[in-house]
Amino acid sequence: MDWSRLQRGLRNGERTPPAEHRLADLTAELTRMLGDPDPQIRDGLAYPFLATWTEHGVYDDLLAGLGDGMCAGLEVGLGERDTDSIFRRSFSALVLGECIDRDTRVRRQPPTRILQWGDRLAAWYVREQDLRGFVPGKGWAHAAANGADALGALARSPYFGSTELTVLLDIIADRVLSPGTPLLVHGEPDRIAHAVLEILRRDRVPLAVVEPWVRRIEAGATDRGSRSRDPYVASGNAQAVLRALYLQLTISPRHPAIRPDLLLTLVDSLRRVHPAFLA
């Protein structure tokens, strides 16, 4: 396969696969390449092709199989730390998000399939043990950020109502507050906050549900842990997510209906988290 030629075509605006190759063969090879430790192959070839072809309808009749394949990718090496298997899991989540967004536009899948994808994505997100951001020599792993993007795609699905959206909020809180989550310093809190905002923009989760969720994050943001370790390892992620959510809620041009009251709630929480600066 002359991937360099295909890459040039993609850069020049080609949005469909070449007719001389079977789509099944191309897809199988690209799926394998999603887990390649070489970022030029993973980021430069596999993800752009799969995302672009999904967005432009190439997989509309095959979306169920592609999404199921990405769900299987979430399980490859799950539980491992500091191994190359993270790339397959993390980038499978990104492509699964593309599948979900495509279905939101064309409505080809039954609600049960999107809900099943959501279950498998959520289960992976809270179980993932390898949360490295940038891996020297191998590029982005970024599972916490890529998973948040995929959760945001779920939030945009019309098949997710108030109950499912509330579950997504809880999944995000579980990941942010988990003792196993390292300090996220590669932009992950911004993408996590964006996923939260996508949930809120659906206007299906009332303030009476969101306020306790904010207080749960606040409790994690004020946890100083024990004196024997850096307190920001325990509280830093929650603090960063609160700040990112406040910033996005303030500046973003697309507002959820609860924005005015939620901003007041976030201000109160941030003042309690940072009394020396804001109280």
PDB file of N, CA, C and O in Angstrom, residues 71-127:
ATOM      1  N   CYS A  71     -14.482  -0.637  19.634  1.00  0.00           N
ATOM      2  CA  CYS A  71     -14.769  -1.096  20.999  1.00  0.00           C
ATOM      3  C   CYS A  71     -13.838  -2.241  21.381  1.00  0.00           C
ATOM      4  O   CYS A  71     -13.340  -2.305  22.521  1.00  0.00           O
ATOM      5  N   ALA A  72     -13.591  -3.146  20.436  1.00  0.00           N
ATOM      6  CA  ALA A  72     -12.644  -4.236  20.707  1.00  0.00           C
ATOM      7  C   ALA A  72     -11.245  -3.679  20.964  1.00  0.00           C
ATOM      8  O   ALA A  72     -10.502  -4.190  21.812  1.00  0.00           O
ATOM      9  N   GLY A  73     -10.894  -2.614  20.257  1.00  0.00           N
ATOM     10  CA  GLY A  73      -9.589  -1.997  20.454  1.00  0.00           C
ATOM     11  C   GLY A  73      -9.408  -1.422  21.845  1.00  0.00           C
ATOM     12  O   GLY A  73      -8.271  -1.329  22.337  1.00  0.00           O
ATOM     13  N   LEU A  74     -10.498  -1.031  22.492  1.00  0.00           N
ATOM     14  CA  LEU A  74     -10.415  -0.500  23.853  1.00  0.00           C
ATOM     15  C   LEU A  74      -9.951  -1.552  24.852  1.00  0.00           C
ATOM     16  O   LEU A  74      -9.485  -1.206  25.943  1.00  0.00           O
ATOM     17  N   GLU A  75     -10.077  -2.814  24.489  1.00  0.00           N
ATOM     18  CA  GLU A  75      -9.724  -3.896  25.411  1.00  0.00           C
ATOM     19  C   GLU A  75      -8.300  -4.403  25.220  1.00  0.00           C
ATOM     20  O   GLU A  75      -7.811  -5.182  26.047  1.00  0.00           O
ATOM     21  N   VAL A  76      -7.638  -3.982  24.156  1.00  0.00           N
ATOM     22  CA  VAL A  76      -6.313  -4.514  23.843  1.00  0.00           C
ATOM     23  C   VAL A  76      -5.308  -4.057  24.901  1.00  0.00           C
ATOM     24  O   VAL A  76      -5.000  -2.873  25.011  1.00  0.00           O
ATOM     25  N   GLY A  77      -4.825  -4.988  25.712  1.00  0.00           N
ATOM     26  CA  GLY A  77      -3.823  -4.667  26.724  1.00  0.00           C
ATOM     27  C   GLY A  77      -4.349  -3.872  27.903  1.00  0.00           C
ATOM     28  O   GLY A  77      -3.548  -3.335  28.682  1.00  0.00           O
ATOM     29  N   LEU A  78      -5.664  -3.797  28.060  1.00  0.00           N
ATOM     30  CA  LEU A  78      -6.226  -2.990  29.153  1.00  0.00           C
ATOM     31  C   LEU A  78      -5.716  -3.498  30.501  1.00  0.00           C
ATOM     32  O   LEU A  78      -5.750  -4.693  30.777  1.00  0.00           O
ATOM     33  N   GLY A  79      -5.267  -2.580  31.331  1.00  0.00           N
ATOM     34  CA  GLY A  79      -4.660  -2.925  32.605  1.00  0.00           C
ATOM     35  C   GLY A  79      -3.153  -2.773  32.610  1.00  0.00           C
ATOM     36  O   GLY A  79      -2.534  -2.695  33.674  1.00  0.00           O
ATOM     37  N   GLU A  80      -2.557  -2.712  31.415  1.00  0.00           N
ATOM     38  CA  GLU A  80      -1.110  -2.524  31.319  1.00  0.00           C
ATOM     39  C   GLU A  80      -0.755  -1.062  31.576  1.00  0.00           C
ATOM     40  O   GLU A  80      -1.558  -0.155  31.357  1.00  0.00           O
ATOM     41  N   ARG A  81       0.448  -0.851  32.040  1.00  0.00           N
ATOM     42  CA  ARG A  81       0.990   0.494  32.240  1.00  0.00           C
ATOM     43  C   ARG A  81       2.303   0.616  31.471  1.00  0.00           C
ATOM     44  O   ARG A  81       3.103  -0.322  31.444  1.00  0.00           O
ATOM     45  N   ASP A  82       2.495   1.782  30.878  1.00  0.00           N
ATOM     46  CA  ASP A  82       3.770   2.109  30.236  1.00  0.00           C
ATOM     47  C   ASP A  82       4.148   1.126  29.142  1.00  0.00           C
ATOM     48  O   ASP A  82       5.325   0.816  28.940  1.00  0.00           O
ATOM     49  N   THR A  83       3.165   0.615  28.418  1.00  0.00           N
ATOM     50  CA  THR A  83       3.437  -0.229  27.258  1.00  0.00           C
ATOM     51  C   THR A  83       2.810   0.424  26.029  1.00  0.00           C
ATOM     52  O   THR A  83       1.951   1.312  26.130  1.00  0.00           O
ATOM     53  N   ASP A  84       3.210  -0.055  24.859  1.00  0.00           N
ATOM     54  CA  ASP A  84       2.711   0.539  23.617  1.00  0.00           C
ATOM     55  C   ASP A  84       1.260   0.202  23.332  1.00  0.00           C
ATOM     56  O   ASP A  84       0.660   0.785  22.417  1.00  0.00           O
ATOM     57  N   SER A  85       0.660  -0.705  24.096  1.00  0.00           N
ATOM     58  CA  SER A  85      -0.746  -1.041  23.845  1.00  0.00           C
ATOM     59  C   SER A  85      -1.674   0.150  24.090  1.00  0.00           C
ATOM     60  O   SER A  85      -2.794   0.173  23.579  1.00  0.00           O
ATOM     61  N   ILE A  86      -1.217   1.150  24.827  1.00  0.00           N
ATOM     62  CA  ILE A  86      -2.052   2.309  25.107  1.00  0.00           C
ATOM     63  C   ILE A  86      -2.459   3.031  23.831  1.00  0.00           C
ATOM     64  O   ILE A  86      -3.561   3.585  23.733  1.00  0.00           O
ATOM     65  N   PHE A  87      -1.606   3.011  22.822  1.00  0.00           N
ATOM     66  CA  PHE A  87      -1.925   3.748  21.607  1.00  0.00           C
ATOM     67  C   PHE A  87      -3.154   3.174  20.910  1.00  0.00           C
ATOM     68  O   PHE A  87      -4.020   3.918  20.448  1.00  0.00           O
ATOM     69  N   ARG A  88      -3.252   1.858  20.870  1.00  0.00           N
ATOM     70  CA  ARG A  88      -4.429   1.237  20.244  1.00  0.00           C
ATOM     71  C   ARG A  88      -5.690   1.597  21.027  1.00  0.00           C
ATOM     72  O   ARG A  88      -6.729   1.942  20.430  1.00  0.00           O
ATOM     73  N   ARG A  89      -5.626   1.536  22.344  1.00  0.00           N
ATOM     74  CA  ARG A  89      -6.825   1.835  23.135  1.00  0.00           C
ATOM     75  C   ARG A  89      -7.234   3.302  22.992  1.00  0.00           C
ATOM     76  O   ARG A  89      -8.398   3.612  22.739  1.00  0.00           O
ATOM     77  N   SER A  90      -6.270   4.180  23.148  1.00  0.00           N
ATOM     78  CA  SER A  90      -6.587   5.598  23.144  1.00  0.00           C
ATOM     79  C   SER A  90      -7.106   6.065  21.787  1.00  0.00           C
ATOM     80  O   SER A  90      -8.092   6.820  21.703  1.00  0.00           O
ATOM     81  N   PHE A  91      -6.476   5.619  20.716  1.00  0.00           N
ATOM     82  CA  PHE A  91      -6.904   6.074  19.400  1.00  0.00           C
ATOM     83  C   PHE A  91      -8.141   5.335  18.910  1.00  0.00           C
ATOM     84  O   PHE A  91      -8.891   5.863  18.080  1.00  0.00           O
ATOM     85  N   SER A  92      -8.401   4.156  19.452  1.00  0.00           N
ATOM     86  CA  SER A  92      -9.688   3.505  19.184  1.00  0.00           C
ATOM     87  C   SER A  92     -10.823   4.344  19.768  1.00  0.00           C
ATOM     88  O   SER A  92     -11.901   4.462  19.163  1.00  0.00           O
ATOM     89  N   ALA A  93     -10.591   4.931  20.939  1.00  0.00           N
ATOM     90  CA  ALA A  93     -11.606   5.799  21.538  1.00  0.00           C
ATOM     91  C   ALA A  93     -11.889   6.998  20.648  1.00  0.00           C
ATOM     92  O   ALA A  93     -13.057   7.391  20.455  1.00  0.00           O
ATOM     93  N   LEU A  94     -10.839   7.587  20.073  1.00  0.00           N
ATOM     94  CA  LEU A  94     -11.039   8.735  19.180  1.00  0.00           C
ATOM     95  C   LEU A  94     -11.869   8.363  17.966  1.00  0.00           C
ATOM     96  O   LEU A  94     -12.796   9.083  17.582  1.00  0.00           O
ATOM     97  N   VAL A  95     -11.533   7.237  17.344  1.00  0.00           N
ATOM     98  CA  VAL A  95     -12.282   6.823  16.148  1.00  0.00           C
ATOM     99  C   VAL A  95     -13.713   6.448  16.519  1.00  0.00           C
ATOM    100  O   VAL A  95     -14.661   6.731  15.778  1.00  0.00           O
ATOM    101  N   LEU A  96     -13.894   5.820  17.680  1.00  0.00           N
ATOM    102  CA  LEU A  96     -15.256   5.507  18.125  1.00  0.00           C
ATOM    103  C   LEU A  96     -16.069   6.783  18.277  1.00  0.00           C
ATOM    104  O   LEU A  96     -17.253   6.817  17.918  1.00  0.00           O
ATOM    105  N   GLY A  97     -15.447   7.838  18.789  1.00  0.00           N
ATOM    106  CA  GLY A  97     -16.138   9.119  18.863  1.00  0.00           C
ATOM    107  C   GLY A  97     -16.571   9.614  17.491  1.00  0.00           C
ATOM    108  O   GLY A  97     -17.662  10.176  17.332  1.00  0.00           O
ATOM    109  N   GLU A  98     -15.725   9.409  16.484  1.00  0.00           N
ATOM    110  CA  GLU A  98     -16.098   9.794  15.118  1.00  0.00           C
ATOM    111  C   GLU A  98     -17.294   8.985  14.629  1.00  0.00           C
ATOM    112  O   GLU A  98     -18.195   9.514  13.961  1.00  0.00           O
ATOM    113  N   CYS A  99     -17.323   7.697  14.946  1.00  0.00           N
ATOM    114  CA  CYS A  99     -18.461   6.850  14.560  1.00  0.00           C
ATOM    115  C   CYS A  99     -19.754   7.349  15.208  1.00  0.00           C
ATOM    116  O   CYS A  99     -20.811   7.398  14.567  1.00  0.00           O
ATOM    117  N   ILE A 100     -19.663   7.712  16.474  1.00  0.00           N
ATOM    118  CA  ILE A 100     -20.845   8.186  17.199  1.00  0.00           C
ATOM    119  C   ILE A 100     -21.331   9.513  16.613  1.00  0.00           C
ATOM    120  O   ILE A 100     -22.533   9.702  16.384  1.00  0.00           O
ATOM    121  N   ASP A 101     -20.402  10.420  16.340  1.00  0.00           N
ATOM    122  CA  ASP A 101     -20.789  11.705  15.749  1.00  0.00           C
ATOM    123  C   ASP A 101     -21.410  11.509  14.370  1.00  0.00           C
ATOM    124  O   ASP A 101     -22.369  12.205  14.002  1.00  0.00           O
ATOM    125  N   ARG A 102     -20.854  10.574  13.594  1.00  0.00           N
ATOM    126  CA  ARG A 102     -21.434  10.331  12.262  1.00  0.00           C
ATOM    127  C   ARG A 102     -22.858   9.814  12.387  1.00  0.00           C
ATOM    128  O   ARG A 102     -23.757  10.246  11.652  1.00  0.00           O
ATOM    129  N   ASP A 103     -23.093   8.918  13.331  1.00  0.00           N
ATOM    130  CA  ASP A 103     -24.451   8.418  13.509  1.00  0.00           C
ATOM    131  C   ASP A 103     -25.392   9.521  13.969  1.00  0.00           C
ATOM    132  O   ASP A 103     -26.564   9.531  13.591  1.00  0.00           O
ATOM    133  N   THR A 104     -24.901  10.444  14.767  1.00  0.00           N
ATOM    134  CA  THR A 104     -25.738  11.570  15.190  1.00  0.00           C
ATOM    135  C   THR A 104     -26.217  12.356  13.980  1.00  0.00           C
ATOM    136  O   THR A 104     -27.349  12.865  13.962  1.00  0.00           O
ATOM    137  N   ARG A 105     -25.382  12.422  12.929  1.00  0.00           N
ATOM    138  CA  ARG A 105     -25.762  13.169  11.727  1.00  0.00           C
ATOM    139  C   ARG A 105     -26.659  12.363  10.795  1.00  0.00           C
ATOM    140  O   ARG A 105     -27.592  12.914  10.199  1.00  0.00           O
ATOM    141  N   VAL A 106     -26.402  11.062  10.642  1.00  0.00           N
ATOM    142  CA  VAL A 106     -27.124  10.304   9.613  1.00  0.00           C
ATOM    143  C   VAL A 106     -28.139   9.318  10.167  1.00  0.00           C
ATOM    144  O   VAL A 106     -28.967   8.783   9.425  1.00  0.00           O
ATOM    145  N   ARG A 107     -28.084   9.008  11.465  1.00  0.00           N
ATOM    146  CA  ARG A 107     -29.039   8.133  12.144  1.00  0.00           C
ATOM    147  C   ARG A 107     -29.190   6.774  11.452  1.00  0.00           C
ATOM    148  O   ARG A 107     -30.284   6.356  11.085  1.00  0.00           O
ATOM    149  N   ARG A 108     -28.079   6.074  11.294  1.00  0.00           N
ATOM    150  CA  ARG A 108     -28.112   4.751  10.661  1.00  0.00           C
ATOM    151  C   ARG A 108     -28.175   3.617  11.683  1.00  0.00           C
ATOM    152  O   ARG A 108     -28.544   2.499  11.333  1.00  0.00           O
ATOM    153  N   GLN A 109     -27.791   3.867  12.916  1.00  0.00           N
ATOM    154  CA  GLN A 109     -27.698   2.808  13.916  1.00  0.00           C
ATOM    155  C   GLN A 109     -28.890   2.849  14.871  1.00  0.00           C
ATOM    156  O   GLN A 109     -29.411   3.919  15.175  1.00  0.00           O
ATOM    157  N   PRO A 110     -29.315   1.691  15.372  1.00  0.00           N
ATOM    158  CA  PRO A 110     -30.378   1.683  16.375  1.00  0.00           C
ATOM    159  C   PRO A 110     -29.855   2.248  17.688  1.00  0.00           C
ATOM    160  O   PRO A 110     -28.646   2.187  17.975  1.00  0.00           O
ATOM    161  N   PRO A 111     -30.733   2.808  18.503  1.00  0.00           N
ATOM    162  CA  PRO A 111     -30.280   3.361  19.785  1.00  0.00           C
ATOM    163  C   PRO A 111     -29.506   2.361  20.628  1.00  0.00           C
ATOM    164  O   PRO A 111     -28.564   2.738  21.322  1.00  0.00           O
ATOM    165  N   THR A 112     -29.892   1.093  20.560  1.00  0.00           N
ATOM    166  CA  THR A 112     -29.219   0.098  21.406  1.00  0.00           C
ATOM    167  C   THR A 112     -27.741  -0.006  21.091  1.00  0.00           C
ATOM    168  O   THR A 112     -26.931  -0.224  21.996  1.00  0.00           O
ATOM    169  N   ARG A 113     -27.368   0.155  19.812  1.00  0.00           N
ATOM    170  CA  ARG A 113     -25.946   0.038  19.467  1.00  0.00           C
ATOM    171  C   ARG A 113     -25.158   1.221  20.031  1.00  0.00           C
ATOM    172  O   ARG A 113     -24.058   1.034  20.573  1.00  0.00           O
ATOM    173  N   ILE A 114     -25.687   2.419  19.934  1.00  0.00           N
ATOM    174  CA  ILE A 114     -24.979   3.586  20.473  1.00  0.00           C
ATOM    175  C   ILE A 114     -24.865   3.457  21.988  1.00  0.00           C
ATOM    176  O   ILE A 114     -23.819   3.775  22.574  1.00  0.00           O
ATOM    177  N   LEU A 115     -25.899   2.970  22.634  1.00  0.00           N
ATOM    178  CA  LEU A 115     -25.847   2.780  24.083  1.00  0.00           C
ATOM    179  C   LEU A 115     -24.814   1.714  24.449  1.00  0.00           C
ATOM    180  O   LEU A 115     -24.104   1.845  25.460  1.00  0.00           O
ATOM    181  N   GLN A 116     -24.726   0.654  23.634  1.00  0.00           N
ATOM    182  CA  GLN A 116     -23.713  -0.377  23.892  1.00  0.00           C
ATOM    183  C   GLN A 116     -22.309   0.189  23.729  1.00  0.00           C
ATOM    184  O   GLN A 116     -21.414  -0.087  24.545  1.00  0.00           O
ATOM    185  N   TRP A 117     -22.105   0.980  22.681  1.00  0.00           N
ATOM    186  CA  TRP A 117     -20.799   1.630  22.506  1.00  0.00           C
ATOM    187  C   TRP A 117     -20.498   2.516  23.712  1.00  0.00           C
ATOM    188  O   TRP A 117     -19.371   2.551  24.198  1.00  0.00           O
ATOM    189  N   GLY A 118     -21.508   3.227  24.190  1.00  0.00           N
ATOM    190  CA  GLY A 118     -21.317   4.080  25.351  1.00  0.00           C
ATOM    191  C   GLY A 118     -20.923   3.292  26.585  1.00  0.00           C
ATOM    192  O   GLY A 118     -20.047   3.716  27.347  1.00  0.00           O
ATOM    193  N   ASP A 119     -21.549   2.152  26.789  1.00  0.00           N
ATOM    194  CA  ASP A 119     -21.204   1.316  27.938  1.00  0.00           C
ATOM    195  C   ASP A 119     -19.746   0.861  27.873  1.00  0.00           C
ATOM    196  O   ASP A 119     -19.025   0.885  28.880  1.00  0.00           O
ATOM    197  N   ARG A 120     -19.320   0.447  26.700  1.00  0.00           N
ATOM    198  CA  ARG A 120     -17.951  -0.060  26.572  1.00  0.00           C
ATOM    199  C   ARG A 120     -16.926   1.069  26.679  1.00  0.00           C
ATOM    200  O   ARG A 120     -15.857   0.904  27.271  1.00  0.00           O
ATOM    201  N   LEU A 121     -17.275   2.227  26.144  1.00  0.00           N
ATOM    202  CA  LEU A 121     -16.384   3.373  26.255  1.00  0.00           C
ATOM    203  C   LEU A 121     -16.251   3.822  27.703  1.00  0.00           C
ATOM    204  O   LEU A 121     -15.139   4.077  28.200  1.00  0.00           O
ATOM    205  N   ALA A 122     -17.370   3.905  28.416  1.00  0.00           N
ATOM    206  CA  ALA A 122     -17.336   4.329  29.816  1.00  0.00           C
ATOM    207  C   ALA A 122     -16.566   3.336  30.675  1.00  0.00           C
ATOM    208  O   ALA A 122     -15.785   3.735  31.552  1.00  0.00           O
ATOM    209  N   ALA A 123     -16.776   2.051  30.427  1.00  0.00           N
ATOM    210  CA  ALA A 123     -16.065   1.031  31.202  1.00  0.00           C
ATOM    211  C   ALA A 123     -14.565   1.141  30.985  1.00  0.00           C
ATOM    212  O   ALA A 123     -13.774   1.016  31.924  1.00  0.00           O
ATOM    213  N   TRP A 124     -14.161   1.366  29.735  1.00  0.00           N
ATOM    214  CA  TRP A 124     -12.727   1.537  29.473  1.00  0.00           C
ATOM    215  C   TRP A 124     -12.195   2.795  30.157  1.00  0.00           C
ATOM    216  O   TRP A 124     -11.117   2.762  30.766  1.00  0.00           O
ATOM    217  N   TYR A 125     -12.931   3.891  30.097  1.00  0.00           N
ATOM    218  CA  TYR A 125     -12.414   5.171  30.574  1.00  0.00           C
ATOM    219  C   TYR A 125     -12.071   5.124  32.058  1.00  0.00           C
ATOM    220  O   TYR A 125     -11.058   5.679  32.482  1.00  0.00           O
ATOM    221  N   VAL A 126     -12.902   4.478  32.841  1.00  0.00           N
ATOM    222  CA  VAL A 126     -12.620   4.443  34.282  1.00  0.00           C
ATOM    223  C   VAL A 126     -11.622   3.350  34.644  1.00  0.00           C
ATOM    224  O   VAL A 126     -11.019   3.395  35.725  1.00  0.00           O
ATOM    225  N   ARG A 127     -11.411   2.376  33.757  1.00  0.00           N
ATOM    226  CA  ARG A 127     -10.492   1.276  34.057  1.00  0.00           C
ATOM    227  C   ARG A 127      -9.091   1.505  33.517  1.00  0.00           C
ATOM    228  O   ARG A 127      -8.163   0.805  33.919  1.00  0.00           O
TER     229      ARG A 127
END
